[in-house]
């Protein structure tokens, strides 16, 4: 697992990675050589100054570690803007979580003005200080950065590829019971270790129907953080909608017998692999999103389920073909990348099917165009 053909980080990057590994090792030595995988992921991604997102190591875009929908082209943002324009009322705001490079914010601000929907206040709640700086450089006065959720919010909340970056617990269902997979030091190296699951985690894991494979062991992830986050959004939303856009599945598919090795994935320089202990701080670590768990958290927060669809279906419903059709194919240098990004967003083999759009709301009286066809809310 450790011998992967990945580009070698330079000396400065390796020093940064060693600094974080030492910080994790210190915590392990102080707490009996065990930490949950969720704690490890929290440190690896968000430890101030050292974590992947906190240290500014996160490289979004073609030259970086991964590409998100708004990084591909403005097509995603311009199409989403149509849905938002129909929803926003005068005085409403947009609140984007984890805005990355600020690409989506820039696209939405421009397109909403073009669509005649005005310029609603654009709030960003971003946990990474380094990314906040990058967003400020790009967006200037077009956005406002907030440190915590407003107590009452009217408008649209958005989270694109944020829920998958929240810490998950690593679990193993076996014939002898349910274990929590954690992190320890083994001969000085970060390694997996496990103990019987306990408390809320054991209860939640026990509620999931798992069909054990012939090996008698099924590994996967379980997020406590993402449903808790959604619950907090539900408490803050007075009126409006929440869009969670990410790769993931309803619970039945998430814990499908064929997915017995889970969904954990690491990204380093556009290479995807499964070793979360390789170069901590230099690589992204993600897990797919269990959309059923989010829908349940929403229901418990008295939010209404407004729709759930694959990304391609949602974008087609919102009019992506008209957005692309308004461009001039004769301007090849401009048009060709847009057409290529449409292929990425819509192809079932790329982002079109793996990515989903979940919309939740309170007091929304207009039907959402994005779910007019192919709404799969019943599958959650
Ligand atoms: C994979 S990046 C996606 C960036 C951007 N949304 C995009 O689509 O390009 C994940 C982002 O979520 C942020 N993040 C993670 N957890 C968060 C949370 N609880 N609240 C707000 N932002 C968060 C990270 O700092 C990072 O900006």
Short mmCIF file of N, CA, C and O in Angstrom, two decimals, residues 214-343:
data_model
loop_
_atom_site.label_atom_id
_atom_site.label_comp_id
_atom_site.label_asym_id
_atom_site.label_seq_id
_atom_site.Cartn_x
_atom_site.Cartn_y
_atom_site.Cartn_z
N UNK A 214 -17.89 -12.91 1.94
CA UNK A 214 -17.38 -14.21 2.38
C UNK A 214 -16.18 -14.10 3.33
O UNK A 214 -15.99 -14.93 4.20
N UNK A 215 -15.40 -13.02 3.20
CA UNK A 215 -14.25 -12.85 4.10
C UNK A 215 -14.70 -12.60 5.54
O UNK A 215 -13.91 -12.71 6.48
N UNK A 216 -15.98 -12.25 5.74
CA UNK A 216 -16.50 -12.00 7.09
C UNK A 216 -16.15 -10.61 7.61
O UNK A 216 -16.34 -10.32 8.78
N UNK A 217 -15.66 -9.74 6.73
CA UNK A 217 -15.26 -8.41 7.18
C UNK A 217 -15.68 -7.36 6.15
O UNK A 217 -15.41 -7.50 4.96
N UNK A 218 -16.36 -6.32 6.62
CA UNK A 218 -16.82 -5.24 5.75
C UNK A 218 -16.32 -3.91 6.34
O UNK A 218 -16.63 -3.59 7.48
N UNK A 219 -15.53 -3.18 5.57
CA UNK A 219 -15.00 -1.91 6.06
C UNK A 219 -15.68 -0.75 5.35
O UNK A 219 -15.91 -0.81 4.14
N UNK A 220 -16.00 0.28 6.11
CA UNK A 220 -16.54 1.48 5.48
C UNK A 220 -16.41 2.66 6.46
O UNK A 220 -15.80 2.53 7.52
N UNK A 221 -17.00 3.77 6.07
CA UNK A 221 -16.89 4.97 6.88
C UNK A 221 -18.26 5.37 7.42
O UNK A 221 -19.29 4.99 6.87
N UNK A 222 -18.23 6.13 8.48
CA UNK A 222 -19.46 6.62 9.08
C UNK A 222 -19.18 8.05 9.56
O UNK A 222 -18.21 8.28 10.28
N UNK A 223 -20.00 8.97 9.12
CA UNK A 223 -19.77 10.37 9.49
C UNK A 223 -20.73 10.80 10.59
O UNK A 223 -21.95 10.69 10.42
N UNK A 224 -20.19 11.27 11.69
CA UNK A 224 -21.03 11.92 12.70
C UNK A 224 -21.02 13.43 12.45
O UNK A 224 -21.96 14.14 12.75
N UNK A 225 -19.90 13.90 11.84
CA UNK A 225 -19.71 15.35 11.67
C UNK A 225 -20.69 15.94 10.64
O UNK A 225 -21.26 17.01 10.88
N UNK A 226 -20.88 15.26 9.50
CA UNK A 226 -21.70 15.86 8.44
C UNK A 226 -23.17 16.02 8.87
O UNK A 226 -23.75 17.10 8.69
N UNK A 227 -23.79 14.98 9.47
CA UNK A 227 -25.18 15.19 9.93
C UNK A 227 -25.27 16.27 11.03
O UNK A 227 -26.23 17.05 11.04
N UNK A 228 -24.25 16.33 11.91
CA UNK A 228 -24.28 17.36 12.97
C UNK A 228 -24.19 18.76 12.35
O UNK A 228 -24.87 19.69 12.78
N UNK A 229 -23.35 18.89 11.32
CA UNK A 229 -23.21 20.17 10.60
C UNK A 229 -24.55 20.57 9.97
O UNK A 229 -25.01 21.70 10.11
N UNK A 230 -25.20 19.59 9.33
CA UNK A 230 -26.47 19.88 8.67
C UNK A 230 -27.52 20.30 9.70
O UNK A 230 -28.34 21.20 9.46
N UNK A 231 -27.48 19.64 10.84
CA UNK A 231 -28.41 19.98 11.92
C UNK A 231 -28.22 21.46 12.31
O UNK A 231 -29.20 22.19 12.50
N UNK A 232 -26.95 21.89 12.38
CA UNK A 232 -26.70 23.29 12.77
C UNK A 232 -27.21 24.25 11.67
O UNK A 232 -27.70 25.33 11.97
N UNK A 233 -27.12 23.83 10.42
CA UNK A 233 -27.64 24.68 9.33
C UNK A 233 -29.16 24.80 9.45
O UNK A 233 -29.74 25.87 9.28
N UNK A 234 -29.78 23.66 9.78
CA UNK A 234 -31.24 23.64 9.94
C UNK A 234 -31.69 24.58 11.05
O UNK A 234 -32.73 25.24 10.94
N UNK A 235 -30.88 24.64 12.11
CA UNK A 235 -31.25 25.50 13.25
C UNK A 235 -31.13 26.97 12.86
O UNK A 235 -31.85 27.82 13.38
N UNK A 236 -30.21 27.28 11.93
CA UNK A 236 -29.97 28.69 11.56
C UNK A 236 -30.90 29.17 10.44
O UNK A 236 -31.15 30.37 10.31
N UNK A 237 -31.40 28.25 9.64
CA UNK A 237 -32.18 28.66 8.45
C UNK A 237 -33.61 29.05 8.84
O UNK A 237 -34.41 28.23 9.26
N UNK A 238 -33.90 30.34 8.66
CA UNK A 238 -35.26 30.79 8.97
C UNK A 238 -36.17 30.54 7.77
O UNK A 238 -37.26 30.02 7.89
N UNK A 239 -35.68 30.91 6.59
CA UNK A 239 -36.41 30.64 5.36
C UNK A 239 -35.43 30.54 4.21
O UNK A 239 -34.47 31.31 4.13
N UNK A 240 -35.65 29.55 3.36
CA UNK A 240 -34.77 29.41 2.20
C UNK A 240 -34.36 27.97 1.98
O UNK A 240 -35.03 27.04 2.46
N UNK A 241 -33.27 27.80 1.24
CA UNK A 241 -32.88 26.45 0.83
C UNK A 241 -31.41 26.19 1.12
O UNK A 241 -30.60 27.12 1.21
N UNK A 242 -31.12 24.90 1.27
CA UNK A 242 -29.73 24.45 1.47
C UNK A 242 -29.43 23.48 0.33
O UNK A 242 -30.19 22.53 0.12
N UNK A 243 -28.34 23.71 -0.39
CA UNK A 243 -27.92 22.77 -1.44
C UNK A 243 -26.61 22.11 -1.02
O UNK A 243 -25.62 22.80 -0.81
N UNK A 244 -26.65 20.78 -0.90
CA UNK A 244 -25.42 20.03 -0.62
C UNK A 244 -25.09 19.26 -1.89
O UNK A 244 -25.87 18.41 -2.34
N UNK A 245 -23.94 19.58 -2.49
CA UNK A 245 -23.55 18.96 -3.76
C UNK A 245 -22.25 18.21 -3.51
O UNK A 245 -21.27 18.80 -3.03
N UNK A 246 -22.26 16.93 -3.81
CA UNK A 246 -21.07 16.14 -3.46
C UNK A 246 -21.17 14.77 -4.09
O UNK A 246 -22.22 14.39 -4.61
N UNK A 247 -20.07 14.01 -4.02
CA UNK A 247 -20.18 12.64 -4.50
C UNK A 247 -20.60 11.74 -3.34
O UNK A 247 -20.16 11.91 -2.20
N UNK A 248 -21.52 10.84 -3.65
CA UNK A 248 -22.02 9.99 -2.59
C UNK A 248 -23.24 9.23 -3.05
O UNK A 248 -23.62 9.26 -4.22
N UNK A 249 -23.86 8.56 -2.09
CA UNK A 249 -24.96 7.64 -2.40
C UNK A 249 -26.00 7.69 -1.28
O UNK A 249 -25.69 8.08 -0.16
N UNK A 250 -27.20 7.15 -1.56
CA UNK A 250 -28.12 6.83 -0.46
C UNK A 250 -27.53 5.66 0.33
O UNK A 250 -26.68 4.93 -0.20
N UNK A 251 -28.01 5.47 1.56
CA UNK A 251 -27.36 4.50 2.45
C UNK A 251 -27.28 3.09 1.86
O UNK A 251 -26.27 2.40 2.02
N UNK A 252 -28.35 2.67 1.19
CA UNK A 252 -28.36 1.29 0.67
C UNK A 252 -27.21 1.06 -0.32
O UNK A 252 -26.62 0.01 -0.37
N UNK A 253 -26.92 2.08 -1.12
CA UNK A 253 -25.82 1.95 -2.08
C UNK A 253 -24.47 2.18 -1.42
O UNK A 253 -23.47 1.58 -1.79
N UNK A 254 -24.45 3.09 -0.46
CA UNK A 254 -23.19 3.42 0.23
C UNK A 254 -22.61 2.16 0.87
O UNK A 254 -21.42 1.88 0.75
N UNK A 255 -23.49 1.42 1.54
CA UNK A 255 -23.03 0.21 2.24
C UNK A 255 -23.40 -1.04 1.43
O UNK A 255 -23.80 -2.05 1.99
N UNK A 256 -23.26 -0.93 0.12
CA UNK A 256 -23.57 -2.06 -0.76
C UNK A 256 -22.54 -3.17 -0.55
O UNK A 256 -21.36 -2.89 -0.32
N UNK A 257 -22.97 -4.45 -0.66
CA UNK A 257 -22.02 -5.54 -0.46
C UNK A 257 -20.76 -5.42 -1.33
O UNK A 257 -19.67 -5.82 -0.90
N UNK A 258 -20.91 -4.84 -2.52
CA UNK A 258 -19.72 -4.74 -3.40
C UNK A 258 -18.73 -3.66 -2.96
O UNK A 258 -17.62 -3.59 -3.47
N UNK A 259 -19.16 -2.79 -2.03
CA UNK A 259 -18.27 -1.70 -1.60
C UNK A 259 -17.65 -2.06 -0.25
O UNK A 259 -17.64 -1.24 0.67
N UNK A 260 -17.13 -3.28 -0.12
CA UNK A 260 -16.71 -3.77 1.20
C UNK A 260 -15.38 -3.19 1.66
O UNK A 260 -14.92 -3.51 2.75
N UNK A 261 -14.76 -2.35 0.83
CA UNK A 261 -13.52 -1.69 1.26
C UNK A 261 -13.75 -0.21 1.55
O UNK A 261 -12.80 0.55 1.73
N UNK A 262 -15.03 0.20 1.56
CA UNK A 262 -15.33 1.58 1.92
C UNK A 262 -15.10 2.56 0.78
O UNK A 262 -14.93 2.17 -0.39
N UNK A 263 -15.11 3.85 1.14
CA UNK A 263 -15.07 4.90 0.11
C UNK A 263 -13.93 5.89 0.34
O UNK A 263 -13.86 6.92 -0.33
N UNK A 264 -13.08 5.60 1.32
CA UNK A 264 -12.00 6.54 1.64
C UNK A 264 -11.08 6.72 0.44
O UNK A 264 -10.72 5.74 -0.21
N UNK A 265 -10.71 7.96 0.16
CA UNK A 265 -9.89 8.23 -1.03
C UNK A 265 -8.93 9.38 -0.74
O UNK A 265 -9.31 10.36 -0.09
N UNK A 266 -7.71 9.25 -1.21
CA UNK A 266 -6.74 10.33 -1.03
C UNK A 266 -6.34 10.85 -2.41
O UNK A 266 -6.26 10.07 -3.37
N UNK A 267 -6.10 12.15 -2.48
CA UNK A 267 -5.71 12.75 -3.77
C UNK A 267 -4.42 13.52 -3.61
O UNK A 267 -4.30 14.39 -2.75
N UNK A 268 -3.47 13.16 -4.46
CA UNK A 268 -2.20 13.88 -4.48
C UNK A 268 -1.80 14.06 -5.93
O UNK A 268 -1.62 13.08 -6.66
N UNK A 269 -1.73 15.31 -6.35
CA UNK A 269 -1.33 15.63 -7.73
C UNK A 269 -2.11 14.81 -8.77
O UNK A 269 -1.51 14.15 -9.62
N UNK A 270 -3.43 14.82 -8.62
CA UNK A 270 -4.33 14.13 -9.56
C UNK A 270 -4.17 12.62 -9.57
O UNK A 270 -4.62 11.95 -10.50
N UNK A 271 -3.49 12.06 -8.57
CA UNK A 271 -3.47 10.60 -8.44
C UNK A 271 -4.37 10.27 -7.25
O UNK A 271 -4.22 10.87 -6.19
N UNK A 272 -5.28 9.32 -7.45
CA UNK A 272 -6.15 8.89 -6.34
C UNK A 272 -5.59 7.58 -5.80
O UNK A 272 -5.16 6.71 -6.58
N UNK A 273 -5.52 7.47 -4.49
CA UNK A 273 -5.05 6.23 -3.88
C UNK A 273 -5.71 6.06 -2.52
O UNK A 273 -6.49 6.92 -2.11
N UNK A 274 -5.40 4.97 -1.83
CA UNK A 274 -6.14 4.67 -0.61
C UNK A 274 -5.34 4.69 0.68
O UNK A 274 -5.78 4.15 1.68
N UNK A 275 -4.15 5.32 0.67
CA UNK A 275 -3.32 5.32 1.88
C UNK A 275 -3.37 6.68 2.58
O UNK A 275 -2.65 7.60 2.21
N UNK A 276 -4.21 6.82 3.64
CA UNK A 276 -4.35 8.12 4.27
C UNK A 276 -3.12 8.53 5.09
O UNK A 276 -3.05 9.68 5.54
N UNK A 277 -2.18 7.60 5.29
CA UNK A 277 -1.02 7.93 6.12
C UNK A 277 0.18 8.41 5.29
O UNK A 277 1.23 8.73 5.83
N UNK A 278 0.00 8.41 3.97
CA UNK A 278 1.08 8.86 3.10
C UNK A 278 1.12 10.39 3.09
O UNK A 278 0.10 11.03 2.85
N UNK A 279 2.28 10.97 3.38
CA UNK A 279 2.47 12.43 3.34
C UNK A 279 1.33 13.20 3.99
O UNK A 279 0.65 14.02 3.31
N UNK A 280 1.05 12.99 5.29
CA UNK A 280 0.00 13.80 5.90
C UNK A 280 0.34 15.28 5.72
O UNK A 280 1.50 15.65 5.78
N UNK A 281 -0.68 16.06 5.47
CA UNK A 281 -0.58 17.50 5.22
C UNK A 281 -0.42 17.83 3.74
O UNK A 281 -0.74 18.93 3.31
N UNK A 282 0.05 16.88 2.93
CA UNK A 282 0.28 17.20 1.51
C UNK A 282 -0.82 16.65 0.62
O UNK A 282 -0.87 16.98 -0.56
N UNK A 283 -1.65 15.77 1.14
CA UNK A 283 -2.67 15.18 0.28
C UNK A 283 -4.06 15.36 0.88
O UNK A 283 -4.24 15.46 2.10
N UNK A 284 -5.04 15.38 -0.01
CA UNK A 284 -6.43 15.49 0.42
C UNK A 284 -6.93 14.10 0.85
O UNK A 284 -6.49 13.08 0.29
N UNK A 285 -7.79 14.06 1.85
CA UNK A 285 -8.41 12.80 2.28
C UNK A 285 -9.91 13.03 2.25
O UNK A 285 -10.40 14.02 2.83
N UNK A 286 -10.65 12.17 1.60
CA UNK A 286 -12.10 12.35 1.52
C UNK A 286 -12.82 11.01 1.68
O UNK A 286 -12.21 9.96 1.53
N UNK A 287 -14.10 11.10 1.97
CA UNK A 287 -14.95 9.91 1.93
C UNK A 287 -16.25 10.32 1.26
O UNK A 287 -16.66 11.50 1.35
N UNK A 288 -16.89 9.39 0.58
CA UNK A 288 -18.16 9.71 -0.06
C UNK A 288 -19.19 10.10 1.01
O UNK A 288 -19.04 9.77 2.18
N UNK A 289 -20.24 10.78 0.54
CA UNK A 289 -21.26 11.28 1.47
C UNK A 289 -22.45 10.31 1.51
O UNK A 289 -22.93 9.86 0.47
N UNK A 290 -22.89 10.00 2.71
CA UNK A 290 -24.10 9.19 2.90
C UNK A 290 -25.28 10.16 2.91
O UNK A 290 -25.57 10.80 3.93
N UNK A 291 -25.95 10.30 1.75
CA UNK A 291 -27.01 11.30 1.64
C UNK A 291 -28.25 10.93 2.47
O UNK A 291 -29.02 11.80 2.85
N UNK A 292 -28.43 9.63 2.75
CA UNK A 292 -29.58 9.26 3.60
C UNK A 292 -29.37 9.81 5.01
O UNK A 292 -30.32 10.26 5.66
N UNK A 293 -28.12 9.74 5.49
CA UNK A 293 -27.84 10.25 6.84
C UNK A 293 -28.10 11.76 6.89
O UNK A 293 -28.62 12.28 7.89
N UNK A 294 -27.76 12.46 5.79
CA UNK A 294 -28.03 13.91 5.76
C UNK A 294 -29.53 14.17 5.72
O UNK A 294 -30.03 15.08 6.39
N UNK A 295 -30.24 13.36 4.94
CA UNK A 295 -31.70 13.56 4.85
C UNK A 295 -32.36 13.32 6.21
O UNK A 295 -33.29 14.04 6.60
N UNK A 296 -31.86 12.33 6.95
CA UNK A 296 -32.42 12.06 8.29
C UNK A 296 -32.13 13.22 9.24
O UNK A 296 -32.98 13.62 10.03
N UNK A 297 -30.90 13.75 9.16
CA UNK A 297 -30.55 14.89 10.02
C UNK A 297 -31.44 16.08 9.67
O UNK A 297 -31.86 16.83 10.56
N UNK A 298 -31.73 16.24 8.38
CA UNK A 298 -32.59 17.35 7.95
C UNK A 298 -34.00 17.18 8.51
O UNK A 298 -34.62 18.13 9.00
N UNK A 299 -34.48 15.96 8.43
CA UNK A 299 -35.84 15.68 8.92
C UNK A 299 -35.93 15.96 10.42
O UNK A 299 -36.89 16.58 10.89
N UNK A 300 -34.88 15.55 11.14
CA UNK A 300 -34.87 15.79 12.59
C UNK A 300 -34.80 17.28 12.90
O UNK A 300 -35.12 17.70 14.01
N UNK A 301 -34.34 18.08 11.93
CA UNK A 301 -34.27 19.53 12.13
C UNK A 301 -35.48 20.24 11.54
O UNK A 301 -35.45 21.47 11.35
N UNK A 302 -36.50 19.46 11.18
CA UNK A 302 -37.73 20.02 10.59
C UNK A 302 -37.48 20.75 9.28
O UNK A 302 -38.17 21.73 8.97
N UNK A 303 -36.50 20.29 8.54
CA UNK A 303 -36.29 20.84 7.20
C UNK A 303 -37.09 20.00 6.22
O UNK A 303 -37.25 18.80 6.41
N UNK A 304 -37.53 20.65 5.16
CA UNK A 304 -38.27 19.92 4.13
C UNK A 304 -37.29 19.41 3.09
O UNK A 304 -36.34 20.12 2.73
N UNK A 305 -37.50 18.18 2.62
CA UNK A 305 -36.66 17.64 1.55
C UNK A 305 -37.21 18.19 0.23
O UNK A 305 -38.32 17.85 -0.18
N UNK A 306 -36.44 19.06 -0.43
CA UNK A 306 -36.93 19.72 -1.65
C UNK A 306 -36.56 18.94 -2.90
O UNK A 306 -37.19 19.10 -3.95
N UNK A 307 -35.54 18.12 -2.82
CA UNK A 307 -35.17 17.33 -3.99
C UNK A 307 -33.83 16.64 -3.83
O UNK A 307 -33.00 17.05 -3.00
N UNK A 308 -33.64 15.58 -4.61
CA UNK A 308 -32.38 14.83 -4.60
C UNK A 308 -32.22 14.24 -5.99
O UNK A 308 -33.11 13.52 -6.47
N UNK A 309 -31.14 14.58 -6.66
CA UNK A 309 -30.96 14.10 -8.04
C UNK A 309 -29.48 13.99 -8.35
O UNK A 309 -28.64 14.60 -7.68
N UNK A 310 -29.18 13.22 -9.39
CA UNK A 310 -27.81 13.18 -9.89
C UNK A 310 -27.44 14.55 -10.44
O UNK A 310 -28.31 15.30 -10.88
N UNK A 311 -26.15 14.85 -10.45
CA UNK A 311 -25.71 16.18 -10.90
C UNK A 311 -26.14 16.45 -12.33
O UNK A 311 -26.62 17.55 -12.66
N UNK A 312 -25.98 15.46 -13.22
CA UNK A 312 -26.32 15.68 -14.63
C UNK A 312 -27.80 16.04 -14.76
O UNK A 312 -28.17 17.01 -15.43
N UNK A 313 -28.65 15.26 -14.09
CA UNK A 313 -30.10 15.51 -14.15
C UNK A 313 -30.43 16.91 -13.64
O UNK A 313 -31.21 17.65 -14.25
N UNK A 314 -29.83 17.26 -12.52
CA UNK A 314 -30.08 18.59 -11.93
C UNK A 314 -29.67 19.69 -12.90
O UNK A 314 -30.44 20.64 -13.14
N UNK A 315 -28.48 19.58 -13.49
CA UNK A 315 -27.99 20.64 -14.37
C UNK A 315 -28.81 20.72 -15.66
O UNK A 315 -29.08 21.80 -16.17
N UNK A 316 -29.22 19.55 -16.18
CA UNK A 316 -30.06 19.56 -17.39
C UNK A 316 -31.40 20.22 -17.06
O UNK A 316 -31.90 21.07 -17.80
N UNK A 317 -31.97 19.87 -15.92
CA UNK A 317 -33.25 20.49 -15.51
C UNK A 317 -33.11 22.01 -15.37
O UNK A 317 -34.05 22.76 -15.63
N UNK A 318 -31.93 22.45 -14.91
CA UNK A 318 -31.73 23.90 -14.71
C UNK A 318 -31.37 24.61 -16.02
O UNK A 318 -31.24 25.84 -16.03
N UNK A 319 -31.14 23.85 -17.10
CA UNK A 319 -30.93 24.50 -18.40
C UNK A 319 -29.48 24.60 -18.83
O UNK A 319 -29.11 25.55 -19.54
N UNK A 320 -28.64 23.63 -18.46
CA UNK A 320 -27.22 23.72 -18.85
C UNK A 320 -27.05 23.74 -20.37
O UNK A 320 -26.15 24.38 -20.90
N UNK A 321 -27.94 23.06 -21.08
CA UNK A 321 -27.79 23.01 -22.54
C UNK A 321 -28.07 24.40 -23.14
O UNK A 321 -27.42 24.80 -24.10
N UNK A 322 -29.01 25.15 -22.52
CA UNK A 322 -29.26 26.51 -23.01
C UNK A 322 -28.07 27.42 -22.69
O UNK A 322 -27.68 28.27 -23.49
N UNK A 323 -27.49 27.21 -21.50
CA UNK A 323 -26.33 28.04 -21.13
C UNK A 323 -25.20 27.80 -22.13
O UNK A 323 -24.60 28.75 -22.64
N UNK A 324 -24.95 26.54 -22.46
CA UNK A 324 -23.89 26.23 -23.42
C UNK A 324 -24.29 26.69 -24.81
O UNK A 324 -23.46 27.21 -25.57
N UNK A 325 -25.57 26.53 -25.12
CA UNK A 325 -26.08 26.89 -26.46
C UNK A 325 -25.96 28.39 -26.73
O UNK A 325 -25.94 28.81 -27.90
N UNK A 326 -25.90 29.20 -25.68
CA UNK A 326 -25.78 30.65 -25.88
C UNK A 326 -24.36 31.05 -26.26
O UNK A 326 -24.10 32.20 -26.60
N UNK A 327 -23.43 30.11 -26.15
CA UNK A 327 -22.03 30.42 -26.50
C UNK A 327 -21.82 30.18 -27.99
O UNK A 327 -22.53 29.39 -28.61
N UNK A 328 -20.81 30.83 -28.54
CA UNK A 328 -20.56 30.73 -29.98
C UNK A 328 -19.52 29.64 -30.29
O UNK A 328 -18.33 29.82 -30.00
N UNK A 329 -19.96 28.52 -30.92
CA UNK A 329 -19.01 27.44 -31.20
C UNK A 329 -17.89 27.86 -32.15
O UNK A 329 -16.84 27.22 -32.19
N UNK A 330 -18.11 28.94 -32.90
CA UNK A 330 -17.06 29.38 -33.83
C UNK A 330 -15.85 29.93 -33.08
O UNK A 330 -14.74 29.93 -33.60
N UNK A 331 -16.08 30.39 -31.83
CA UNK A 331 -14.94 30.85 -31.03
C UNK A 331 -14.35 29.64 -30.32
O UNK A 331 -14.60 29.38 -29.14
N UNK A 332 -13.59 28.89 -31.09
CA UNK A 332 -13.16 27.56 -30.65
C UNK A 332 -12.38 27.60 -29.33
O UNK A 332 -12.61 26.79 -28.44
N UNK A 333 -11.48 28.56 -29.21
CA UNK A 333 -10.63 28.60 -28.01
C UNK A 333 -11.47 28.78 -26.74
O UNK A 333 -11.13 28.27 -25.68
N UNK A 334 -12.58 29.49 -26.86
CA UNK A 334 -13.47 29.72 -25.71
C UNK A 334 -14.46 28.56 -25.55
O UNK A 334 -14.72 28.10 -24.44
N UNK A 335 -14.94 28.08 -26.71
CA UNK A 335 -16.05 27.11 -26.68
C UNK A 335 -15.57 25.68 -26.33
O UNK A 335 -16.24 24.97 -25.57
N UNK A 336 -14.41 25.30 -26.86
CA UNK A 336 -13.97 23.91 -26.69
C UNK A 336 -13.82 23.52 -25.21
O UNK A 336 -14.31 22.46 -24.79
N UNK A 337 -13.16 24.37 -24.36
CA UNK A 337 -13.07 23.99 -22.94
C UNK A 337 -14.44 23.92 -22.26
O UNK A 337 -14.66 23.09 -21.37
N UNK A 338 -15.36 24.82 -22.69
CA UNK A 338 -16.71 24.79 -22.09
C UNK A 338 -17.41 23.47 -22.44
O UNK A 338 -18.02 22.82 -21.58
N UNK A 339 -17.30 23.07 -23.72
CA UNK A 339 -17.94 21.82 -24.16
C UNK A 339 -17.31 20.63 -23.44
O UNK A 339 -18.00 19.70 -23.03
N UNK A 340 -15.99 20.69 -23.24
CA UNK A 340 -15.30 19.59 -22.54
C UNK A 340 -15.77 19.53 -21.08
O UNK A 340 -15.97 18.44 -20.52
N UNK A 341 -15.99 20.71 -20.48
CA UNK A 341 -16.44 20.69 -19.08
C UNK A 341 -17.88 20.19 -18.98
O UNK A 341 -18.25 19.52 -18.01
N UNK A 342 -18.69 20.48 -20.02
CA UNK A 342 -20.07 19.96 -20.03
C UNK A 342 -20.04 18.44 -20.04
O UNK A 342 -20.80 17.77 -19.34
N UNK A 343 -19.12 17.90 -20.82
CA UNK A 343 -18.97 16.44 -20.89
C UNK A 343 -18.60 15.88 -19.50
O UNK A 343 -19.17 14.90 -19.05
#
